[in-house]
Every structure is written in C-alpha cells, then in structure tokens.
Amino acid sequence: MITIGQLAGYVGVSIKTIRVYHDKGLLPEPDRDASGYRRYGADDVIDLIKIRTLAQAGVPLARIRDLKSATEEEFRQALHGIDEDLTARIRDLRATQRRLRRLAAGELAPVPAEVAAHLEHLADWGFTPRWVDLQRDLWILVFATHPDHAGVLFRDQSDSLADPALRRLFLDYDRAHDLDPRDPRIDELAHRIVEATRERYGPDDLPELDTASEIPALVQATVNASSPAWRRLDTLIRARLEA
C-alpha cells in the first residue's frame, strides 16, 4: 500500500490532481489507515494511469467518469472515437505547423504563386513598399473570401499593369498617398482614371465581385483608411463613373 504522494509520483500527476479526481468521482477515495493516511493499492495506480491518459488526450472529466461504468464494448468504441478526434487534431496541428513554417520562411501571403510573382514585379516597376504590402493584404482577403472570382480579378489587374499607360496611372495613384486631398493633382488623376476605366471596360462592364458581398466595400475602405488623398480619389472616381 502506498501514500497519495507516492501514487502521484509513480503516475506523474500532482497530489492536487488526485484530490480533484476524488471530488469528481473518478477515483474512489480509499479508507485511511490507523495513522490517518490514505493508502492506495495497485488497482488505484492502474485506474489513475487510465484517467491521466484520457485526460491528457483531451477527454472531459465528465466523459471519463461515464467511461468508467461503460461496458467493454462501449469503452472500446469510445476509445476509437477519441482516437479519431486525436487524428483530426494532429492533422490540423500539422497544417498549422506548415503555415507557420511558410511564414518563418518569408511566405507571408497565402496566395497563388502567380500572385506572389506579381507582387515582386510591383517593386521592380517602382511601386512603393507600402503599395506592395497593401496589395498583398488585399489579395489575401480576396482569395480567401472569393476564391471562385479572385483569379479573374487578379488577371484583370495583372493585364492592366502590363500596359505601360495604365501602369503609370497605378504608379500615380500610389504616389498620391501623401498629397493634400485638396491638391489639384487629385482631381486630374481622378479624371484620367475615369477616362481609362471607361475606355477599357465601357460604362456597364466593370469587373466586380458578387454584388451581395461586403468584401469590395471592405477592400476599398482599407485603401481609403490609409490616406485622405486616396479617400478623396475614390469619392471623385465613383461620382464620375456613376454620372
């Protein structure tokens, strides 16, 4: 017969944990000896090992208590279910680990390879790091929320930037970030963007996401929030396209 301290040491749990298991009805509390100490036997060690194993697997204590009174077949089925849950958790943890390793390797954007390559070209074309980071974040959002439409939208922008004249507009938009919203260059840039947009798409065929989605507004709000000049550009462009 062993003491509660010895039991805790053999199984690898704390005395407090054993007392919790007593309170929850998981482990029967033994009688005390003549000296007033609880004494535990081999069966208690075995039961405590089972309880600890189930608890470490994430099984709630209430479920463990039910399993103690289950038949052998019920217990086996329950363990099978727990094993399946653990397998799913391991799979999710491995997926998380892969994502963390990609982040550690500098792969900050979970976007297709063509988008990652496009983001590298932006810097080569003279776009500011601020613009590149903003584009990365926005494409992450679009690909995560609208995977069926994101590819079409991305290729449309990529094609636009392949045109030197349109790329100049994007570069001017990027550099307008720090302008005073009342700067006349804002109005002139808005006019050029509207004219180029109408020439490229026509008045009724602008590329867009699902009209019921809140993502386009969220994307534009993110852009506008970073610059009062960009916010005024958006207001002017929308007003003129809708006129």
GROMACS .gro file of N, CA and C in nm, residues 47-152:
model
  318
   47ASP      N    1  -0.596   0.255  -1.234
   47ASP     CA    2  -0.708   0.344  -1.264
   47ASP      C    3  -0.659   0.487  -1.289
   48LEU      N    4  -0.564   0.530  -1.207
   48LEU     CA    5  -0.514   0.667  -1.222
   48LEU      C    6  -0.439   0.683  -1.354
   49ILE      N    7  -0.366   0.582  -1.395
   49ILE     CA    8  -0.297   0.588  -1.525
   49ILE      C    9  -0.398   0.601  -1.638
   50LYS      N   10  -0.508   0.525  -1.632
   50LYS     CA   11  -0.612   0.534  -1.735
   50LYS      C   12  -0.673   0.674  -1.737
   51ILE      N   13  -0.705   0.725  -1.618
   51ILE     CA   14  -0.765   0.857  -1.609
   51ILE      C   15  -0.671   0.963  -1.666
   52ARG      N   16  -0.544   0.956  -1.626
   52ARG     CA   17  -0.446   1.054  -1.674
   52ARG      C   18  -0.434   1.048  -1.826
   53THR      N   19  -0.429   0.928  -1.883
   53THR     CA   20  -0.415   0.913  -2.027
   53THR      C   21  -0.532   0.974  -2.101
   54LEU      N   22  -0.653   0.946  -2.053
   54LEU     CA   23  -0.773   1.002  -2.117
   54LEU      C   24  -0.776   1.154  -2.102
   55ALA      N   25  -0.741   1.203  -1.983
   55ALA     CA   26  -0.743   1.347  -1.959
   55ALA      C   27  -0.642   1.418  -2.048
   56GLN      N   28  -0.522   1.360  -2.063
   56GLN     CA   29  -0.421   1.421  -2.148
   56GLN      C   30  -0.461   1.420  -2.295
   57ALA      N   31  -0.549   1.326  -2.332
   57ALA     CA   32  -0.598   1.320  -2.469
   57ALA      C   33  -0.708   1.423  -2.494
   58GLY      N   34  -0.743   1.496  -2.389
   58GLY     CA   35  -0.845   1.600  -2.405
   58GLY      C   36  -0.985   1.555  -2.376
   59VAL      N   37  -1.000   1.435  -2.318
   59VAL     CA   38  -1.134   1.386  -2.285
   59VAL      C   39  -1.183   1.458  -2.160
   60PRO      N   40  -1.302   1.520  -2.165
   60PRO     CA   41  -1.354   1.589  -2.046
   60PRO      C   42  -1.370   1.493  -1.928
   61LEU      N   43  -1.352   1.548  -1.807
   61LEU     CA   44  -1.360   1.464  -1.688
   61LEU      C   45  -1.495   1.396  -1.674
   62ALA      N   46  -1.602   1.466  -1.712
   62ALA     CA   47  -1.735   1.407  -1.703
   62ALA      C   48  -1.747   1.285  -1.794
   63ARG      N   49  -1.684   1.294  -1.912
   63ARG     CA   50  -1.686   1.181  -2.005
   63ARG      C   51  -1.605   1.065  -1.948
   64ILE      N   52  -1.494   1.096  -1.885
   64ILE     CA   53  -1.412   0.990  -1.825
   64ILE      C   54  -1.491   0.917  -1.716
   65ARG      N   55  -1.566   0.993  -1.638
   65ARG     CA   56  -1.646   0.931  -1.532
   65ARG      C   57  -1.748   0.835  -1.592
   66ASP      N   58  -1.809   0.873  -1.705
   66ASP     CA   59  -1.906   0.785  -1.771
   66ASP      C   60  -1.839   0.660  -1.826
   67LEU      N   61  -1.717   0.676  -1.878
   67LEU     CA   62  -1.646   0.562  -1.936
   67LEU      C   63  -1.610   0.458  -1.831
   68LYS      N   64  -1.593   0.501  -1.708
   68LYS     CA   65  -1.555   0.406  -1.603
   68LYS      C   66  -1.665   0.303  -1.577
   69SER      N   67  -1.789   0.342  -1.609
   69SER     CA   68  -1.901   0.249  -1.588
   69SER      C   69  -1.948   0.186  -1.719
   70ALA      N   70  -1.875   0.211  -1.829
   70ALA     CA   71  -1.914   0.158  -1.959
   70ALA      C   72  -1.876   0.010  -1.970
   71THR      N   73  -1.948  -0.060  -2.058
   71THR     CA   74  -1.913  -0.199  -2.086
   71THR      C   75  -1.782  -0.200  -2.166
   72GLU      N   76  -1.726  -0.320  -2.180
   72GLU     CA   77  -1.601  -0.329  -2.253
   72GLU      C   78  -1.616  -0.282  -2.397
   73GLU      N   79  -1.728  -0.318  -2.462
   73GLU     CA   80  -1.751  -0.277  -2.600
   73GLU      C   81  -1.773  -0.127  -2.609
   74GLU      N   82  -1.850  -0.071  -2.515
   74GLU     CA   83  -1.873   0.074  -2.515
   74GLU      C   84  -1.741   0.149  -2.494
   75PHE      N   85  -1.659   0.095  -2.407
   75PHE     CA   86  -1.530   0.159  -2.380
   75PHE      C   87  -1.442   0.155  -2.504
   76ARG      N   88  -1.442   0.041  -2.574
   76ARG     CA   89  -1.360   0.027  -2.694
   76ARG      C   90  -1.408   0.124  -2.803
   77GLN      N   91  -1.540   0.136  -2.820
   77GLN     CA   92  -1.594   0.228  -2.920
   77GLN      C   93  -1.561   0.373  -2.884
   78ALA      N   94  -1.569   0.403  -2.754
   78ALA     CA   95  -1.538   0.540  -2.711
   78ALA      C   96  -1.392   0.572  -2.739
   79LEU      N   97  -1.303   0.476  -2.712
   79LEU     CA   98  -1.161   0.498  -2.739
   79LEU      C   99  -1.136   0.516  -2.888
   80HIS      N  100  -1.211   0.443  -2.970
   80HIS     CA  101  -1.196   0.458  -3.115
   80HIS      C  102  -1.236   0.599  -3.157
   81GLY      N  103  -1.345   0.648  -3.099
   81GLY     CA  104  -1.387   0.784  -3.131
   81GLY      C  105  -1.285   0.887  -3.086
   82ILE      N  106  -1.228   0.867  -2.967
   82ILE     CA  107  -1.125   0.957  -2.917
   82ILE      C  108  -1.002   0.954  -3.008
   83ASP      N  109  -0.968   0.834  -3.055
   83ASP     CA  110  -0.854   0.820  -3.144
   83ASP      C  111  -0.878   0.897  -3.275
   84GLU      N  112  -0.999   0.891  -3.328
   84GLU     CA  113  -1.031   0.964  -3.450
   84GLU      C  114  -1.022   1.115  -3.426
   85ASP      N  115  -1.070   1.160  -3.310
   85ASP     CA  116  -1.061   1.302  -3.277
   85ASP      C  117  -0.916   1.347  -3.268
   86LEU      N  118  -0.833   1.263  -3.207
   86LEU     CA  119  -0.692   1.296  -3.195
   86LEU      C  120  -0.624   1.303  -3.333
   87THR      N  121  -0.663   1.209  -3.421
   87THR     CA  122  -0.607   1.209  -3.556
   87THR      C  123  -0.641   1.339  -3.628
   88ALA      N  124  -0.766   1.384  -3.613
   88ALA     CA  125  -0.807   1.509  -3.676
   88ALA      C  126  -0.732   1.628  -3.617
   89ARG      N  127  -0.713   1.626  -3.484
   89ARG     CA  128  -0.640   1.735  -3.419
   89ARG      C  129  -0.494   1.738  -3.465
   90ILE      N  130  -0.434   1.620  -3.478
   90ILE     CA  131  -0.295   1.612  -3.525
   90ILE      C  132  -0.284   1.667  -3.667
   91ARG      N  133  -0.383   1.631  -3.751
   91ARG     CA  134  -0.383   1.680  -3.889
   91ARG      C  135  -0.391   1.833  -3.892
   92ASP      N  136  -0.479   1.889  -3.808
   92ASP     CA  137  -0.493   2.034  -3.803
   92ASP      C  138  -0.366   2.100  -3.750
   93LEU      N  139  -0.305   2.038  -3.649
   93LEU     CA  140  -0.181   2.093  -3.594
   93LEU      C  141  -0.069   2.090  -3.696
   94ARG      N  142  -0.063   1.983  -3.776
   94ARG     CA  143   0.041   1.975  -3.879
   94ARG      C  144   0.019   2.080  -3.986
   95ALA      N  145  -0.108   2.105  -4.021
   95ALA     CA  146  -0.138   2.209  -4.118
   95ALA      C  147  -0.098   2.345  -4.064
   96THR      N  148  -0.125   2.368  -3.936
   96THR     CA  149  -0.084   2.493  -3.873
   96THR      C  150   0.067   2.506  -3.871
   97GLN      N  151   0.134   2.396  -3.842
   97GLN     CA  152   0.280   2.396  -3.840
   97GLN      C  153   0.336   2.432  -3.977
   98ARG      N  154   0.275   2.375  -4.084
   98ARG     CA  155   0.322   2.406  -4.219
   98ARG      C  156   0.304   2.554  -4.250
   99ARG      N  157   0.189   2.611  -4.205
   99ARG     CA  158   0.166   2.753  -4.229
   99ARG      C  159   0.268   2.839  -4.153
  100LEU      N  160   0.298   2.800  -4.029
  100LEU     CA  161   0.396   2.874  -3.950
  100LEU      C  162   0.534   2.868  -4.015
  101ARG      N  163   0.568   2.751  -4.068
  101ARG     CA  164   0.699   2.738  -4.132
  101ARG      C  165   0.707   2.822  -4.259
  102ARG      N  166   0.594   2.831  -4.333
  102ARG     CA  167   0.593   2.917  -4.451
  102ARG      C  168   0.609   3.063  -4.410
  103LEU      N  169   0.543   3.101  -4.300
  103LEU     CA  170   0.558   3.238  -4.251
  103LEU      C  171   0.702   3.266  -4.210
  104ALA      N  172   0.763   3.169  -4.141
  104ALA     CA  173   0.901   3.186  -4.096
  104ALA      C  174   0.997   3.196  -4.214
  105ALA      N  175   0.959   3.132  -4.325
  105ALA     CA  176   1.044   3.135  -4.444
  105ALA      C  177   1.020   3.259  -4.529
  106GLY      N  178   0.929   3.346  -4.483
  106GLY     CA  179   0.903   3.469  -4.555
  106GLY      C  180   0.785   3.463  -4.648
  107GLU      N  181   0.713   3.351  -4.650
  107GLU     CA  182   0.595   3.339  -4.735
  107GLU      C  183   0.477   3.398  -4.658
  108LEU      N  184   0.467   3.530  -4.661
  108LEU     CA  185   0.369   3.598  -4.577
  108LEU      C  186   0.229   3.596  -4.635
  109ALA      N  187   0.215   3.563  -4.760
  109ALA     CA  188   0.084   3.572  -4.823
  109ALA      C  189   0.039   3.436  -4.874
  110PRO      N  190  -0.068   3.380  -4.817
  110PRO     CA  191  -0.120   3.253  -4.869
  110PRO      C  192  -0.197   3.276  -4.999
  111VAL      N  193  -0.127   3.312  -5.104
  111VAL     CA  194  -0.186   3.339  -5.235
  111VAL      C  195  -0.115   3.253  -5.338
  112PRO      N  196  -0.178   3.236  -5.455
  112PRO     CA  197  -0.114   3.154  -5.560
  112PRO      C  198   0.023   3.209  -5.601
  113ALA      N  199   0.101   3.122  -5.660
  113ALA     CA  200   0.238   3.159  -5.700
  113ALA      C  201   0.238   3.275  -5.797
  114GLU      N  202   0.138   3.281  -5.887
  114GLU     CA  203   0.136   3.390  -5.985
  114GLU      C  204   0.115   3.525  -5.917
  115VAL      N  205   0.040   3.525  -5.806
  115VAL     CA  206   0.020   3.650  -5.733
  115VAL      C  207   0.149   3.689  -5.662
  116ALA      N  208   0.217   3.592  -5.602
  116ALA     CA  209   0.344   3.620  -5.535
  116ALA      C  210   0.446   3.678  -5.634
  117ALA      N  211   0.451   3.621  -5.756
  117ALA     CA  212   0.543   3.672  -5.857
  117ALA      C  213   0.503   3.814  -5.899
  118HIS      N  214   0.374   3.837  -5.910
  118HIS     CA  215   0.324   3.970  -5.947
  118HIS      C  216   0.365   4.074  -5.843
  119LEU      N  217   0.356   4.036  -5.715
  119LEU     CA  218   0.392   4.129  -5.609
  119LEU      C  219   0.540   4.166  -5.617
  120GLU      N  220   0.623   4.072  -5.659
  120GLU     CA  221   0.766   4.102  -5.676
  120GLU      C  222   0.787   4.200  -5.791
  121HIS      N  223   0.706   4.187  -5.898
  121HIS     CA  224   0.718   4.278  -6.012
  121HIS      C  225   0.682   4.421  -5.973
  122LEU      N  226   0.589   4.435  -5.879
  122LEU     CA  227   0.547   4.570  -5.840
  122LEU      C  228   0.665   4.653  -5.792
  123ALA      N  229   0.750   4.594  -5.713
  123ALA     CA  230   0.869   4.666  -5.664
  123ALA      C  231   0.962   4.700  -5.781
  124ASP      N  232   0.976   4.606  -5.875
  124ASP     CA  233   1.063   4.630  -5.990
  124ASP      C  234   1.011   4.745  -6.075
  125TRP      N  235   0.879   4.762  -6.079
  125TRP     CA  236   0.818   4.869  -6.160
  125TRP      C  237   0.821   5.005  -6.090
  126GLY      N  238   0.865   5.006  -5.965
  126GLY     CA  239   0.876   5.133  -5.896
  126GLY      C  240   0.768   5.163  -5.794
  127PHE      N  241   0.683   5.067  -5.764
  127PHE     CA  242   0.581   5.089  -5.663
  127PHE      C  243   0.647   5.090  -5.524
  128THR      N  244   0.590   5.166  -5.435
  128THR     CA  245   0.646   5.178  -5.300
  128THR      C  246   0.622   5.050  -5.220
  129PRO      N  247   0.706   5.022  -5.120
  129PRO     CA  248   0.681   4.906  -5.033
  129PRO      C  249   0.542   4.912  -4.968
  130ARG      N  250   0.496   5.032  -4.937
  130ARG     CA  251   0.361   5.047  -4.880
  130ARG      C  252   0.256   4.992  -4.974
  131TRP      N  253   0.269   5.023  -5.102
  131TRP     CA  254   0.172   4.975  -5.201
  131TRP      C  255   0.179   4.823  -5.216
  132VAL      N  256   0.300   4.770  -5.220
  132VAL     CA  257   0.317   4.625  -5.234
  132VAL      C  258   0.254   4.553  -5.115
  133ASP      N  259   0.279   4.603  -4.995
  133ASP     CA  260   0.221   4.540  -4.876
  133ASP      C  261   0.069   4.549  -4.878
  134LEU      N  262   0.017   4.663  -4.921
  134LEU     CA  263  -0.128   4.681  -4.928
  134LEU      C  264  -0.188   4.583  -5.028
  135GLN      N  265  -0.125   4.571  -5.145
  135GLN     CA  266  -0.176   4.478  -5.246
  135GLN      C  267  -0.172   4.334  -5.196
  136ARG      N  268  -0.066   4.297  -5.125
  136ARG     CA  269  -0.057   4.162  -5.071
  136ARG      C  270  -0.174   4.135  -4.976
  137ASP      N  271  -0.198   4.227  -4.886
  137ASP     CA  272  -0.305   4.209  -4.788
  137ASP      C  273  -0.441   4.201  -4.856
  138LEU      N  274  -0.462   4.283  -4.957
  138LEU     CA  275  -0.593   4.284  -5.025
  138LEU      C  276  -0.615   4.157  -5.105
  139TRP      N  277  -0.510   4.106  -5.170
  139TRP     CA  278  -0.526   3.982  -5.245
  139TRP      C  279  -0.545   3.863  -5.153
  140ILE      N  280  -0.483   3.866  -5.035
  140ILE     CA  281  -0.510   3.762  -4.936
  140ILE      C  282  -0.658   3.761  -4.902
  141LEU      N  283  -0.714   3.879  -4.880
  141LEU     CA  284  -0.855   3.891  -4.845
  141LEU      C  285  -0.945   3.842  -4.958
  142VAL      N  286  -0.915   3.883  -5.080
  142VAL     CA  287  -1.000   3.846  -5.193
  142VAL      C  288  -0.992   3.696  -5.221
  143PHE      N  289  -0.872   3.638  -5.220
  143PHE     CA  290  -0.858   3.496  -5.248
  143PHE      C  291  -0.920   3.411  -5.137
  144ALA      N  292  -0.916   3.461  -5.013
  144ALA     CA  293  -0.973   3.385  -4.902
  144ALA      C  294  -1.125   3.387  -4.904
  145THR      N  295  -1.184   3.500  -4.946
  145THR     CA  296  -1.330   3.515  -4.939
  145THR      C  297  -1.401   3.487  -5.070
  146HIS      N  298  -1.332   3.503  -5.184
  146HIS     CA  299  -1.396   3.482  -5.314
  146HIS      C  300  -1.303   3.403  -5.406
  147PRO      N  301  -1.269   3.279  -5.367
  147PRO     CA  302  -1.174   3.201  -5.448
  147PRO      C  303  -1.221   3.177  -5.591
  148ASP      N  304  -1.353   3.176  -5.614
  148ASP     CA  305  -1.403   3.150  -5.749
  148ASP      C  306  -1.387   3.269  -5.841
  149HIS      N  307  -1.382   3.390  -5.785
  149HIS     CA  308  -1.372   3.511  -5.867
  149HIS      C  309  -1.236   3.577  -5.860
  150ALA      N  310  -1.157   3.542  -5.758
  150ALA     CA  311  -1.032   3.612  -5.734
  150ALA      C  312  -0.936   3.601  -5.851
  151GLY      N  313  -0.929   3.481  -5.913
  151GLY     CA  314  -0.836   3.462  -6.024
  151GLY      C  315  -0.866   3.555  -6.140
  152VAL      N  316  -0.994   3.570  -6.173
  152VAL     CA  317  -1.034   3.658  -6.283
  152VAL      C  318  -0.997   3.803  -6.252
   0.00000   0.00000   0.00000
